[in-house]
Tab-separated table of C-alpha atoms and ligand atoms in Angstrom:
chain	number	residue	atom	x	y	z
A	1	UNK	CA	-63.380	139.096	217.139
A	2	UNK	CA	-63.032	137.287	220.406
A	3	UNK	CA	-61.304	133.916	220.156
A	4	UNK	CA	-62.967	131.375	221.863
A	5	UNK	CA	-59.879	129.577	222.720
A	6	UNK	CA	-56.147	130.178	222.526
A	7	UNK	CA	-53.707	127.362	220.956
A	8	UNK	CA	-50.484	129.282	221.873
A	9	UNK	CA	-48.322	132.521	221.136
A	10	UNK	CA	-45.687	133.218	218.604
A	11	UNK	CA	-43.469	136.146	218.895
A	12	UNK	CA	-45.997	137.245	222.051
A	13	UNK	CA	-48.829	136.912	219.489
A	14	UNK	CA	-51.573	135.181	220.485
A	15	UNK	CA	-53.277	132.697	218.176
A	16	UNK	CA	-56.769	132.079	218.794
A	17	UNK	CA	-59.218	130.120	217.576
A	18	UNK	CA	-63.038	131.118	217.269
A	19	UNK	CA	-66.151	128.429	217.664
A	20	UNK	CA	-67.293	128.588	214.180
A	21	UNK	CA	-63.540	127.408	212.528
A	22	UNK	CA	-64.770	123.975	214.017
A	23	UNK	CA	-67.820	124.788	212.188
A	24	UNK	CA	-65.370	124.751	208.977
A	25	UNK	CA	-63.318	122.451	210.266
A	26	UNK	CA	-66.150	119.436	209.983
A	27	UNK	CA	-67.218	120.914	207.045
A	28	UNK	CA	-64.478	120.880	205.190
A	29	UNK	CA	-63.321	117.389	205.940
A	30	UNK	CA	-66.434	115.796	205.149
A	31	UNK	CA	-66.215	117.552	201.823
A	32	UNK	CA	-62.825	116.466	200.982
A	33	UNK	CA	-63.569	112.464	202.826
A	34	UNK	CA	-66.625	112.299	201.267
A	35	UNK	CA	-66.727	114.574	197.851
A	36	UNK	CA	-63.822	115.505	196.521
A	37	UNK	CA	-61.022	113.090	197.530
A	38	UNK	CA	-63.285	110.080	196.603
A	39	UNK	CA	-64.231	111.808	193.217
A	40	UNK	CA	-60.418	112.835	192.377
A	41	UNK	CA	-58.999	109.708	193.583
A	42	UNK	CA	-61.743	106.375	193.002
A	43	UNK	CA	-60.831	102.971	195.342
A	44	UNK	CA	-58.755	104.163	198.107
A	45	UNK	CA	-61.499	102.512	200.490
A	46	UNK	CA	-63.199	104.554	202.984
A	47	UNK	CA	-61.339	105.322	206.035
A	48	UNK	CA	-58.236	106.508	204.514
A	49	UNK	CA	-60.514	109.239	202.674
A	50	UNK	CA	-61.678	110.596	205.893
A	51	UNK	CA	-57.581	110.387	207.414
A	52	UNK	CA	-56.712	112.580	204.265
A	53	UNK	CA	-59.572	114.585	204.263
A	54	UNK	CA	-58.666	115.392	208.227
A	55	UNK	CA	-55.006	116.018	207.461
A	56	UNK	CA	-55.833	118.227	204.558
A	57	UNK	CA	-58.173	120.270	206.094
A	58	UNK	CA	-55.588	120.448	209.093
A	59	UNK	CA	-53.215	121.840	206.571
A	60	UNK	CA	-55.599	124.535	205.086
A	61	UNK	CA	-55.630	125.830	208.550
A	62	UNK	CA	-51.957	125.688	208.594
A	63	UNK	CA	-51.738	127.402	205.265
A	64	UNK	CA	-53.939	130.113	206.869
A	65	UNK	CA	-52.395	130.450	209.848
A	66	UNK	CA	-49.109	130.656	207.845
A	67	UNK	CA	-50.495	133.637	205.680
A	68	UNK	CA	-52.276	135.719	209.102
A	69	UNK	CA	-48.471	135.226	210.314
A	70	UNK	CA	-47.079	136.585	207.323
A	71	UNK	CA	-48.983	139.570	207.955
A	72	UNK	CA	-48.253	139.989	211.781
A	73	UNK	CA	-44.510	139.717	211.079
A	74	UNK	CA	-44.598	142.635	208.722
A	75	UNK	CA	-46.518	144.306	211.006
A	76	UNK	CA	-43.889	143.828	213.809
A	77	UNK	CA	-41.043	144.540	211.673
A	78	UNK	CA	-42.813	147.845	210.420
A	79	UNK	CA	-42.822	148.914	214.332
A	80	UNK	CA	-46.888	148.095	214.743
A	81	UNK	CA	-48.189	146.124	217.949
A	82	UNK	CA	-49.941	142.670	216.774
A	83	UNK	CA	-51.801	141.736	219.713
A	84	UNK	CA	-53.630	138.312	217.933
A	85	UNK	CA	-54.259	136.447	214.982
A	86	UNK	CA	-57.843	134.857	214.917
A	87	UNK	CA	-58.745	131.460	213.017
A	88	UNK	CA	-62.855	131.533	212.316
A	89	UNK	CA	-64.931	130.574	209.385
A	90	UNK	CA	-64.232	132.347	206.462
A	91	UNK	CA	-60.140	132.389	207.364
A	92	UNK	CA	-58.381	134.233	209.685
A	93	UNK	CA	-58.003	137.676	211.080
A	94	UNK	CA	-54.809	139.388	212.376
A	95	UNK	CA	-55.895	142.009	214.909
A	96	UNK	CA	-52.800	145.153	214.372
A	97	UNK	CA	-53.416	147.452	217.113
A	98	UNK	CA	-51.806	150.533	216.505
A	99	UNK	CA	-52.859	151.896	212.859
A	100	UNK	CA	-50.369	152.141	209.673
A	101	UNK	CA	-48.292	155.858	209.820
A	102	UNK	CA	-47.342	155.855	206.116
A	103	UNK	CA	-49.184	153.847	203.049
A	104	UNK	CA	-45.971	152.091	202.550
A	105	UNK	CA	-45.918	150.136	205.700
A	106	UNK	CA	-49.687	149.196	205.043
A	107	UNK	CA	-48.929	148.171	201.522
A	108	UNK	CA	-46.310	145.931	202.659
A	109	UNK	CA	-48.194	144.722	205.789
A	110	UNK	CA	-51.796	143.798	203.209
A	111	UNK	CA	-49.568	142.850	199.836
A	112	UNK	CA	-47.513	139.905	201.598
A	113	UNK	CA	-50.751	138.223	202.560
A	114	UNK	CA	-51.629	136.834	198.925
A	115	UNK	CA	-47.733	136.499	197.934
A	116	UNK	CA	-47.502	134.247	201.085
A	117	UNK	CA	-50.552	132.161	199.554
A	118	UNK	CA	-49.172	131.828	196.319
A	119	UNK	CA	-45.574	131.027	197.804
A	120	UNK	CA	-46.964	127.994	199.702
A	121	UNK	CA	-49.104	127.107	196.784
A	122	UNK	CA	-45.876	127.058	194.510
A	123	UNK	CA	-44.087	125.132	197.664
A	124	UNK	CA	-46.607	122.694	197.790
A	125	UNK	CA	-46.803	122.469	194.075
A	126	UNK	CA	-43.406	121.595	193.594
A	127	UNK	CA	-43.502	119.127	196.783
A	128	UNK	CA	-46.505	117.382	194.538
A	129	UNK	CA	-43.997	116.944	191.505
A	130	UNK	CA	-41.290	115.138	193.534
A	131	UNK	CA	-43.472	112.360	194.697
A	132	UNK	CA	-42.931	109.169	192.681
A	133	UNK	CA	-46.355	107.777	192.460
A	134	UNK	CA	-49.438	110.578	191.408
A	135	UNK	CA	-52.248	108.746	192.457
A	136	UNK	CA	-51.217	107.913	196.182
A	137	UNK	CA	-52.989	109.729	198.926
A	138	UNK	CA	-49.369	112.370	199.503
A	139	UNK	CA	-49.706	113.725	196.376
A	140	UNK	CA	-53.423	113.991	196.742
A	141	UNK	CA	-53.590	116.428	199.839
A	142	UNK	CA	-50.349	118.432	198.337
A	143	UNK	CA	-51.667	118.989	194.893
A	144	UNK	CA	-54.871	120.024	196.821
A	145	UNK	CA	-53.192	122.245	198.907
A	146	UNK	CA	-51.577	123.911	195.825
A	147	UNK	CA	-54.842	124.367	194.542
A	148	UNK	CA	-56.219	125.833	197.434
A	149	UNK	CA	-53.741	127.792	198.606
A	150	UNK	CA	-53.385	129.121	194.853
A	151	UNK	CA	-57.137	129.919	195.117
A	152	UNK	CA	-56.790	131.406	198.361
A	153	UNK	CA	-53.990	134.014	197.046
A	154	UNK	CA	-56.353	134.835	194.075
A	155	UNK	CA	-59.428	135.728	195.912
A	156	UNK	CA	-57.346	137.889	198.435
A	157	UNK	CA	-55.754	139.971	195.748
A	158	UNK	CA	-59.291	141.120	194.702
A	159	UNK	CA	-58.891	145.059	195.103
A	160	UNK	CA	-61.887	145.257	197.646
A	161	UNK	CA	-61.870	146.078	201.009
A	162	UNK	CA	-61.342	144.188	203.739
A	163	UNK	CA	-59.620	141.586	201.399
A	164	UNK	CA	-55.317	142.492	201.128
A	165	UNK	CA	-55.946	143.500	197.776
A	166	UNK	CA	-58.846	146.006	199.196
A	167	UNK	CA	-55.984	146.946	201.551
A	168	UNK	CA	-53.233	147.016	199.154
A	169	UNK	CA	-55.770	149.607	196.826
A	170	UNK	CA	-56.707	151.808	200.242
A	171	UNK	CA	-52.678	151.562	200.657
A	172	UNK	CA	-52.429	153.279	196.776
A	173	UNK	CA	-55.187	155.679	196.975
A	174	UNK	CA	-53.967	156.848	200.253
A	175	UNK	CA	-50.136	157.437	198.801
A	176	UNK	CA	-51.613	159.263	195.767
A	177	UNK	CA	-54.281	161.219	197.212
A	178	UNK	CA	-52.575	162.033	200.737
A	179	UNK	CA	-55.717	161.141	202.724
A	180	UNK	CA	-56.558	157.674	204.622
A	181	UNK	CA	-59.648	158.908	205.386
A	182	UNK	CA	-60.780	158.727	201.569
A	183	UNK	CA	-58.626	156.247	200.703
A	184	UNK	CA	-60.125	154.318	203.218
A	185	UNK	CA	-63.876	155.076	202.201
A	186	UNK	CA	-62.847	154.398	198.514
A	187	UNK	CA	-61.254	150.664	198.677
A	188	UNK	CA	-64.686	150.341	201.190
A	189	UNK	CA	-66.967	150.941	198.726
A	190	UNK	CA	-65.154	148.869	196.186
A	191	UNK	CA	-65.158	145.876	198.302
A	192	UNK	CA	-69.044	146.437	199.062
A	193	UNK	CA	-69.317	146.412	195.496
A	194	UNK	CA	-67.478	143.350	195.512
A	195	UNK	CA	-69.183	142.078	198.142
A	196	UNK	CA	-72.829	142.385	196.356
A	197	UNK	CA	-71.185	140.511	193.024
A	198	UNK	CA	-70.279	137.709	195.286
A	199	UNK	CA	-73.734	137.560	196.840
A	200	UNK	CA	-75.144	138.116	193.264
A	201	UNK	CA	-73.243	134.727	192.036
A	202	UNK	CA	-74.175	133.082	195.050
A	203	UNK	CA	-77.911	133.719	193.954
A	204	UNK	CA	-76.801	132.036	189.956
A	205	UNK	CA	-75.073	128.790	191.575
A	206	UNK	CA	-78.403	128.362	194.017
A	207	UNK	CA	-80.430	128.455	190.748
A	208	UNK	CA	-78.249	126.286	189.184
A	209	UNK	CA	-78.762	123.808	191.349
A	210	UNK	CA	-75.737	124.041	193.312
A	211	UNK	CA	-77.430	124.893	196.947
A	212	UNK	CA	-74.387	124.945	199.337
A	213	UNK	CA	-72.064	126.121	197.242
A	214	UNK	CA	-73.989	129.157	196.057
A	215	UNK	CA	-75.170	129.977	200.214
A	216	UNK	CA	-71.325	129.764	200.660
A	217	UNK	CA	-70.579	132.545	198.338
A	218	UNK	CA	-73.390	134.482	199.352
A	219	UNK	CA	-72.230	134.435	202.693
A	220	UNK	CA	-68.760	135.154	202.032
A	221	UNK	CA	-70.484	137.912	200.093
A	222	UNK	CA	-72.582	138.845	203.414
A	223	UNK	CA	-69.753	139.069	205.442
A	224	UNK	CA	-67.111	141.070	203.560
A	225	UNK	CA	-70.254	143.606	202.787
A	226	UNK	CA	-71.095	143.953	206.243
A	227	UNK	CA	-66.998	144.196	207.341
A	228	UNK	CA	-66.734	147.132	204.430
A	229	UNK	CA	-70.001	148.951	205.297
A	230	UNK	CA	-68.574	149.239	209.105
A	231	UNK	CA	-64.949	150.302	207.967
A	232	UNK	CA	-67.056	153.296	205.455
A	233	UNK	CA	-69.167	154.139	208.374
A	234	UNK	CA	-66.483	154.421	211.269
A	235	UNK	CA	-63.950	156.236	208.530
A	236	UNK	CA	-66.695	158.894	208.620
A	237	UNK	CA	-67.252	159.118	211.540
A	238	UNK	CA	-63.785	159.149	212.498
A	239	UNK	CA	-63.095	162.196	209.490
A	240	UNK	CA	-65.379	164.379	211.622
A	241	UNK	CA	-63.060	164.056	214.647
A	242	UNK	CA	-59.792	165.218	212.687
A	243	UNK	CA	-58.147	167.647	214.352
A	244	UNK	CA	-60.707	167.513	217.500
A	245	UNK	CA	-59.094	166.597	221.657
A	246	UNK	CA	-60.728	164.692	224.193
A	247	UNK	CA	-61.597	168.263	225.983
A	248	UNK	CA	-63.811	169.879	223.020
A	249	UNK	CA	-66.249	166.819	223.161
A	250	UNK	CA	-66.077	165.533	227.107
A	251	UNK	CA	-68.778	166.910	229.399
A	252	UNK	CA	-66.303	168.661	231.629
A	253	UNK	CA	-66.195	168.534	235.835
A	254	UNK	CA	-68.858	165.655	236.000
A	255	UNK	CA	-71.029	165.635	239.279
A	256	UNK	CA	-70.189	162.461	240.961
A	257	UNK	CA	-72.429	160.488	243.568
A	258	UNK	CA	-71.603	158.585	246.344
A	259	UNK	CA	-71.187	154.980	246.889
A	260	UNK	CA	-74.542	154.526	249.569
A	261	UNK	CA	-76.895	156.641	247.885
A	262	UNK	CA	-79.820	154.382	247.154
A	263	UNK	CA	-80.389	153.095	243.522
A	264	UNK	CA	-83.766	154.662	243.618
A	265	UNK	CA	-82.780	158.338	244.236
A	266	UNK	CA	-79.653	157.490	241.498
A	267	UNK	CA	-82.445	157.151	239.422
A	268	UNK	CA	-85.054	159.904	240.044
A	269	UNK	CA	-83.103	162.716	240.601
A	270	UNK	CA	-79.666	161.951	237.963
A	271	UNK	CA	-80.621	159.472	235.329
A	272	UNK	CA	-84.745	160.880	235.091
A	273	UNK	CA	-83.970	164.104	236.713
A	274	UNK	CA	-80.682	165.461	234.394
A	275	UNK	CA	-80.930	162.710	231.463
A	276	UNK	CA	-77.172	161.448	232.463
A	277	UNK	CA	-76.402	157.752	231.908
A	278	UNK	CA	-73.215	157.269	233.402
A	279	UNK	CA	-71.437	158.942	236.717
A	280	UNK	CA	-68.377	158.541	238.532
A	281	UNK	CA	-68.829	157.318	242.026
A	282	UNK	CA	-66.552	159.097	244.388
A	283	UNK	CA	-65.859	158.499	248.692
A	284	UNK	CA	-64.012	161.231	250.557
A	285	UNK	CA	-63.107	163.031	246.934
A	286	UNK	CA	-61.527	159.455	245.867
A	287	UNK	CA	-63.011	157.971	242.521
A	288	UNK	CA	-63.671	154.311	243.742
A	289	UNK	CA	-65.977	153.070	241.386
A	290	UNK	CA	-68.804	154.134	237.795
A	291	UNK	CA	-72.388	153.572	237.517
A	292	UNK	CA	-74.559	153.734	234.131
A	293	UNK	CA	-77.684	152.955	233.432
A	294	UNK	CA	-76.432	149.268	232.292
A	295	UNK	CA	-75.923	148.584	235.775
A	296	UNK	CA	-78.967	149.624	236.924
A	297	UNK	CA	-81.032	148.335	234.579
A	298	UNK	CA	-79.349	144.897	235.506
A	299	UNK	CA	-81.048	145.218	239.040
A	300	UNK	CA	-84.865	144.351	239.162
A	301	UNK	CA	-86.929	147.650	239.952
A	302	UNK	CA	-88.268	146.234	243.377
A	303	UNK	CA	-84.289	146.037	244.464
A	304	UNK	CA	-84.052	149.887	243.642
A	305	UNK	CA	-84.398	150.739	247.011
A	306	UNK	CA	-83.242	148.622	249.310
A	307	UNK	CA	-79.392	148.738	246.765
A	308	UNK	CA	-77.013	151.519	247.348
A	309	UNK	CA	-74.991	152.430	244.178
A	310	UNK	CA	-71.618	150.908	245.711
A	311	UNK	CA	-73.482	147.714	245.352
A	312	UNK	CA	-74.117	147.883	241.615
A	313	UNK	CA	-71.448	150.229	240.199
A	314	UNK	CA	-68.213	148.913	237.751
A	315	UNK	CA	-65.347	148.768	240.011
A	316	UNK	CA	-61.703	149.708	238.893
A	317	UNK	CA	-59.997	149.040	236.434
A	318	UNK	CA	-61.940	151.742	234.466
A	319	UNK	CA	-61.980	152.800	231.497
A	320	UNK	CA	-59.669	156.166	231.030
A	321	UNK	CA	-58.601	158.542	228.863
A	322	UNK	CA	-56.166	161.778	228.963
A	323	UNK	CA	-58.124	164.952	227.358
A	324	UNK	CA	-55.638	165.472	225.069
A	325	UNK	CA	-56.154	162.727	223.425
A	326	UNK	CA	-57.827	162.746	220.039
A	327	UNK	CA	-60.852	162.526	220.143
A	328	UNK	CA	-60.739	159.957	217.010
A	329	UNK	CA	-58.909	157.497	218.966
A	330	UNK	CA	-61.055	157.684	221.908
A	331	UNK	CA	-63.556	156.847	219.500
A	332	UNK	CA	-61.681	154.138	218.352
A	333	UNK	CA	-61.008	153.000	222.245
A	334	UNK	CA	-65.047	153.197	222.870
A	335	UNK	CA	-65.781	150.667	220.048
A	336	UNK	CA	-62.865	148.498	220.365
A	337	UNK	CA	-63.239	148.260	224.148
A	338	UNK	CA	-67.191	148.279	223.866
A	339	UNK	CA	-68.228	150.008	226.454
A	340	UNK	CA	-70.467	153.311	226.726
A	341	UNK	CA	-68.404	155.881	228.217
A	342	UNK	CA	-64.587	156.953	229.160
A	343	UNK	CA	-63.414	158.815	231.941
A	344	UNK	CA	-61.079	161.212	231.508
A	345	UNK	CA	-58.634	161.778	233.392
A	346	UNK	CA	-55.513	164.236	234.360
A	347	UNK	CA	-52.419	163.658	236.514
A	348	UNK	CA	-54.669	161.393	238.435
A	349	UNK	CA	-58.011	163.508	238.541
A	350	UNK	CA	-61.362	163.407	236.960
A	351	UNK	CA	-61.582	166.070	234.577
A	352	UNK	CA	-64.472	164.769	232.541
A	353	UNK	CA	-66.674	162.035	231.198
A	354	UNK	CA	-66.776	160.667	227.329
A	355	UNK	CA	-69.981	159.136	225.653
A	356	UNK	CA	-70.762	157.805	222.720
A	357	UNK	CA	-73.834	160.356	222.604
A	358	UNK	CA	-71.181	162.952	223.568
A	359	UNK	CA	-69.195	162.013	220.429
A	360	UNK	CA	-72.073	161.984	218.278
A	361	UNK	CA	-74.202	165.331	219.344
A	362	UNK	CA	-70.765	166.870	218.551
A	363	UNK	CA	-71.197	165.480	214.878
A	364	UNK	CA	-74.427	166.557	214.910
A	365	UNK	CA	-73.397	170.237	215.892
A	366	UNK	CA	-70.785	170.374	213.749
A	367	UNK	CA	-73.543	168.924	210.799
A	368	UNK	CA	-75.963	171.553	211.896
A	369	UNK	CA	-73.199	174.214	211.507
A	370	UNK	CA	-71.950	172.801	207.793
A	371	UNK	CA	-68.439	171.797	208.975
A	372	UNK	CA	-68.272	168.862	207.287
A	373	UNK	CA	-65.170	166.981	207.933
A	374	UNK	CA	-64.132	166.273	204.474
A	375	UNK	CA	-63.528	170.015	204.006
A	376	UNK	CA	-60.152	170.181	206.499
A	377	UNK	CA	-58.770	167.125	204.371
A	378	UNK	CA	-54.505	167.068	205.452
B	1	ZN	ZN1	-54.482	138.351	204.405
C-alpha cells in the first residue's frame, strides 16, 4: 500500500500515512465525542467530549503505530530490511522487504505484534488505577485505551492469516512441516475461513439492528478475505517457480527497435505482426530506452504516425533483473514493482526480456506436462 503522505522516519523507516486513516480518524472521534464518551461518562458538557474523543482517537493511532513498530524492530534485529510502516483504515501495515529465512525469525517478528497490544493495554491499565478521581476525563481515555488496545491484541492473535496470529500459525506449520509454501497456503485458508465468519456476523449485527457496526465487521471480514485469497494465490504461483532461474522462463536475445521508427510500423509489423508487447529500444547497440503496448496505447491512433518510438518509450531507470535470479523473486519484483515486464540483464547487456505472460505460459507448460509444483516440496 502506497502512503499518501509521510509523517517522518524512525530507525530509516518510513511512517506513512494512507487517505482513508483520516477516514477512521473522523470516524472514530465522533464515535467516542458523540457515543461512547457521553454514554460512559454523562455531564461533562459538550466540547470537552469532542477534546477527549480527539485525543483518544490520537492515541489509538499511537497505540498502533506503537505495535507496527514493534514488529519492524524485530524485523531489523532479525537482519530483515523494513522499508515502511503504513497507518490506513483497518490499522496499520509494516511493509518487511526481504522474506523470513527460518520460521523462528517470523514467529518472533508476527508473535510480538499482539504481546505489544496487550503490554500497552496492561500499561495503560495500570496508568488508569493511579489516577485519584475515576470519573474525570484522564481516566476516561486511559481505561479506554486499555480496552482497546486489549481488544486490539485479542483480535490479532486469531490464528488466521494475514492477522499475527495467522502469521504466528504459518510460522508453526512451516517449522513442523519444513515447507513455507504450505505453511503459507494453510494459515491462508484459515484466515479466509476466518474472514467469511467475520463477514457472516457482520450479516447477524445488520439484522439486529445494529447497521454500522455489522458493515464494519463485514468489511473487516472483506478485507482480510481478499488479503488471504491473494497470499494463497501468489504462494501457488510462486511453488511452481521453486527451483526455476530467470533464464528457463525469459524470452532470450530479444529483437530490439530503434528510437525513430514510427509508432505505426512499431505496431504493424512487432506488436500485430509477432504478438510482442514490450521491446527494448536500442541506438548504436546502446539500450536507451522500453516500449510496451501501455505506451502506445497511451497515444491516440491518429498520432501513430507522425510519433517515433523515442517519443513514447519508458526511459531509464528500468526495470532489471540478472538471469540467475529466481525466477520466484522476479515474480515477486513484477507484482511488487507493478509493472509488465523485466529486462534482464548481464554484466551490463541485454540478455532477455521477462513477462508476466512469460511467467505464466511456463506454468501452463509445466501444468500441461503434470509437474505440479507441490511434488518437488524441500
Ligand atoms: Zn501486527
Amino acid at each position: 500500500m502506497e502512503s499518501s503522505f509521510t509523517l517522518g522516519r524512525v530507525r530509516g523507516i518510513k511512517i506513512g500515512v494512507h487517505y482513508t486513516w483520516l477516514l477512521a480518524f473522523v470516524l472514530i472521534s465522533w464515535s467516542l465525542a458523540s457515543g461512547y464518551f457521553p454514554r460512559q461518562y454523562p455531564g461533562w458538557g459538550g466540547g470537552l467530549y469532542w477534546t477527549v474523543g480527539v485525543a483518544a482517537a490520537l492515541m489509538l493511532f499511537a497505540s498502533v503505530l506503537a505495535h507496527e513498530l514493534c514488529h519492524a524492530f524485530v524485523a531489523l534485529s532479525r537482519g530483515l530490511q523494513v522499508r515502511d510502516i503504513t497507518l490506513f483504515i483497518f490499522g496499520g501495515v509494516t511493509n518487511i522487504t526481504s522474506e523470513s529465512e527460518n520460521a523462528r525469525d517470523e514467529f518472533l517478528i508476527a508473535v510480538v505484534g499482539p504481546l505489544s497490544s496487550l503490554a500497552l493495554a496492561g500499561a495503560f491499565w495500570l496508568a488508569a488505577q493511579t489516577v485519584p478521581n475515576d470519573r474525570s476525563p484522564l481516566d476516561a481515555s486511559l481505561s479506554y485505551l486499555a480496552l482497546v488496545n486489549f481488544s486490539l491484541g485479542v483480535f490479532n492473535i486469531l490464528p488466521g492469516f494475514p492477522l499475527d496470529g495467522g502469521r504466528v500459525l504459518r510460522a508453526v506449520l512451516w517449522g513442523t512441516l519444513g515447507s513455507i509454501g504450505r505453511a503459507t497456503r494453510i494459515a491462508a485458508l484459515v484466515g479466509q475461513g476466518l474472514a467469511l465468519l467475520f463477514i457472516a456476523y457482520g450479516f447477524v449485527q445488520i439484522l439486529e439492528g445494529d447497521f454500522f457496526g455489522g458493515l464494519w465487521i463485514g468489511f473487516i471480514g472483506w478485507f482480510l478475505n481478499n488479503a488471504a485469497d491473494a497470499t494463497r494465490r501468489q504462494s501457488r504461483l510462486q511453488e511452481g517457480f521453486r527451483g526455476v532461474k530467470v533464464s528457463q522462463v525469459m524470452q532470450a536475445e530479444p529483437l530490439s527497435v530503434s528510437p525513430g521508427l514510427p509508432v505505426r510500423v512499431l505496431v504493424d509489423d512487432h506488436i500485430l505482426g509477432r504478438g510482442a508487447r514490450a521491446l527494448p529500444v536500442a541506438l548504436d547497440g546502446r539500450i536507451v530506452g522500453l516500449v510496451s503496448l501501455t505506451d502506445v496505447k497511451r497515444l491516440p491512433t491518429a498520432e501513430w504516425d507522425r510519433n517515433a518510438v523515442g517519443a513514447i518509450m519508458t526511459r531509464p531507470p528500468l526495470k532489471t533483473v540478472s538471469p540467475r535470479e529466481e525466477a520466484s523473486r522476479a515474480l515477486q519484483l513484477l507484482i511488487d514493482q507493478d509493472v509488465n515486464q523485466l529486462l534482464v540483464v548481464e554484466d551490463g547487456a541485454i540478455v532477455g526480456m521477462l513477462s508476466r505472460g512469460d511467467m505464466m505460459r511456463f506454468l501452463q507448460r509445466r501444468e500441461e506436462l503434470g509437474l505440479d509444483g507441490d511434488a518437488r516440496r524441500r
